[in-house]
Amino acid sequence: MLDLPALTAQDLRALDPEAMARLAEQMLARMAEQARQLGERDQQIAQQAQALRFKDARIERITFELARLKAWRFAAKTERMNAEQRQMFEETLAEDQANLEAQLQALQGETDQALAPQASERAARRPRRQMLPAHLRRVEHRHEPDDTTCPSPGCGRPMVRIGEDVSERLDIVPAEFFVHRHVRGKWACRCCQVLVQEAVAPQVIDKGMPAPGLLAHTVVGHLVDHLPYYRQEQINARSGVHTPRATLASWAGQAGAALTPLFDAHRAFVLGAQVLHADETPVAMLDPGAGKTRRAYIWAYARGAFDAMAGVVYDFCLSRAARHPVDFLKGWSGTLVCDGYGVYDSVIKLETRVAAGCAAHARRKFDELIRHGQSPVAMQAVQRFAQLYRIERDVQALSADDRRAVRQARARPLWEEMHAWLILERQRVPDGSAIAAAIDYSLNRWTALTRHLDDGHVSIDNNHCENQIRPWALGRRNWLFAGSELAGQRAAMIMSLLQSARMNGHDPWTYLKDVLTRLPTHANSRIDELLPHRWQSVSS
């Protein structure tokens, strides 16, 4: 091969035609390689420019949100709120501001690099007290007679211990606050004037007062135990610890910012399932400009009820419109288990998706008629559904293939029989009646209602997702409303992780404390290790 860079004009004139042809081939190959390298470099430059534009857009949005928060804080409109609303609003502002400032610092690169990754059977009729958990600490109290000689007249011999009776009582010590006191020794060489000292370990809240355990306690108390911050302030005060509600809110906001990368990975994990359950529930959100609340919604998406790896992700939205699930599920394909809400039709039409209906919703239509009046048709429908659910209880522990086989053999004939019966009964009831509406609900969704017969991975109903949305129904009775859209989104993000931890058998506080301890020094490339379905505590 000719050495192209070393060639001179005189060398070219001395070349024969065959050598000139080889030289031309080499030059063409070299030009093609250079063009390829230039193309790759242009692509890298375009990707970097796009990333910079995205980062600038996020910084601009966060800066705008901070400015709007400050405007709301000092706006006269907040005077239209009552005392309880104003209190909730002030707490939320502190939480939102801390969250936004933490995000802004991370985007601008001002924080430490280590912080960047950052249906069971009823119990027996006769009640029986359960054994106290074995893991609880036991304080043993020994009770022995003062005199162990025989009390019978004329005997007085020493008695022999032949056994013992043991009884246990449950007790509690209120939460104990304690202080981690870190002493970092300074070591110096007098001759070299060199000082050596152990570096400060990075924390979620750098130079802050709360340790990860207290951060987890505050967040879990607010979102899992549904305690407003003012109640937590009162509870902490009983132990002589002063934690203003605004401070607690600020801690939660910064913890939420630190958990964002983990939530993004968790969302990708949940949306990686072939079977998803979806449901939504309303929550109230405070509207600072109007001084009152408005209706918002929590959308829940859970991996299939029979999935070996459990997980749920929540999305806080301002409405119940179709655009929210459409945007959230963009790129996902599979089977969506949902109720008959019309919005899900728009979701199913996109991508490669199929719908699976909820037999519990169909049954509920007939059950409501029974409770509000006599309806022989509704009673028969409920009885037919009961037969189908008995089969479902039998196949719960089976594999997907075995579950499908049993359903085909036992459940499909019952579904086909009920379908023919519903069509016949529909012709006998008047249009516009309640029983007609109940029958139409099932007939119009028959394909979706029977989807589980052909797929053993699909559940007969959407109860799995409804159970995951229940904590929100409990929470809104306590904290009454979300303080802002950002607060709702942050609560949805953290609750996605905590509820998924519960689904995988973890204690929420233990999980969150460990995650907040490890996040500051945990490599972002290994963030999946902290996901609820993969998490293992360091002690284990």
GROMACS .gro file of C-alpha atoms in nm, residues 89 107 169-170 230 241 244 249 350 438:
model
   10
   89PHE     CA    1  -5.035   2.678   5.104
  107LEU     CA    2  -2.877   2.142   3.647
  169ARG     CA    3  -4.777  -0.831   7.666
  170LEU     CA    4  -4.711  -0.578   7.393
  230TYR     CA    5  -4.841   2.063   6.142
  241VAL     CA    6  -3.753   1.872   6.927
  244PRO     CA    7  -4.134   2.391   6.219
  249ALA     CA    8  -4.186   2.066   5.408
  350LEU     CA    9  -5.252   0.402   1.965
  438ALA     CA   10  -7.616  -0.282   3.316
   0.00000   0.00000   0.00000
